[in-house]
Amino acid sequence: MASNQKVYIAIPVFNRIEQTAECIKSLELSEYQDIEIVICDDGSTDGTSEYIAAHHPTVTVLSGDGNLWWTGGINRCVEYVLSQAESSDLVLTLNNDVIVGKEYISNMIQAHRDNPNALIGSLVVFIDDINRIETAESVHNWATAKKGYANEFGAPVTDAHHGVKQVPKLCGKGVLIPVKVFKEIGMYDQLKFPHYAADEDLSMRAASVGYDVLINFDGRVCSDYSATGLGTRHTKPLIGEFLRSLFSIRSPNNLLIKWRFTVRHCPAYLIPQHIIFDMARTLGGFSKRYIAYYLNNK
């Protein structure tokens, strides 16, 4: 195992300069120094590129035209990495609405060295309450469309959250990926999954050719969940917004994205059942939020 593996930290960005600045500052304090931060600024209008050039000149900034979304932005970063990296190097995908501790990358590197044939995700906690879980592993039962996080959203961090664990798929908020994975299976699928689900899709594609998919509970990322997209759990439950979320690229509820993901990964005989149950769960989840919100705000 190479002792001097470089970690390329890939971050797609569109505006939110304050969050980007805090994210970069936290990464630059890392104990693990062999890193390069690679940001794709997808047409920001708030001076993001100028700020980075002035205050963080060692950060590599790539440009987009404002139409890349998450997947196009992360692919632009990975394309750059593949043009620069050694075969033993690593890509760490992050969002700009996170910060990390100085030990974070060292913990992720150690997990990689123990599991060199793996994609390794992080335990994501709330930025304003590091003792509660925002995202850990994503669970999916094709027969029942039961999905969500193995560790319930908002659940407390406990002593059990330690070490690594096998998982079926990973979200892209803090995933360490060997460069060789991209060389073997290709990039994130920008055409079918422009903003949501490309991260989970890539991890499942990697698993299908023999890579392990793990979560490292000791690699922790602090996330500002309020910055997440349309129709998510923190937003006020409005019927109009919910209906828009079924068709918006910015929403994990997008029906076309759900359908594409199901067709690609679900066993064929379960596809009709899964689509029906998945839609029922989406509607049911919104209905529960809607009722609870208005009962509590009478």
PDB file of C-alpha atoms in Angstrom, residues 29 72 177 182 225 239-240 260 272:
ATOM      1  CA  LEU A  29      -6.541  22.498   8.813  1.00  0.00           C
ATOM      2  CA  GLY A  72     -21.812  17.470 -13.893  1.00  0.00           C
ATOM      3  CA  ILE A 177     -13.024   6.484  -3.737  1.00  0.00           C
ATOM      4  CA  PHE A 182     -13.442   5.562 -12.083  1.00  0.00           C
ATOM      5  CA  TYR A 225     -29.043  20.283   6.321  1.00  0.00           C
ATOM      6  CA  ILE A 239     -48.786  21.077  -1.319  1.00  0.00           C
ATOM      7  CA  GLY A 240     -47.564  23.206  -4.215  1.00  0.00           C
ATOM      8  CA  ARG A 260     -34.512   5.465 -13.813  1.00  0.00           C
ATOM      9  CA  PRO A 272     -43.881  -2.559 -10.984  1.00  0.00           C
TER      10      PRO A 272
END
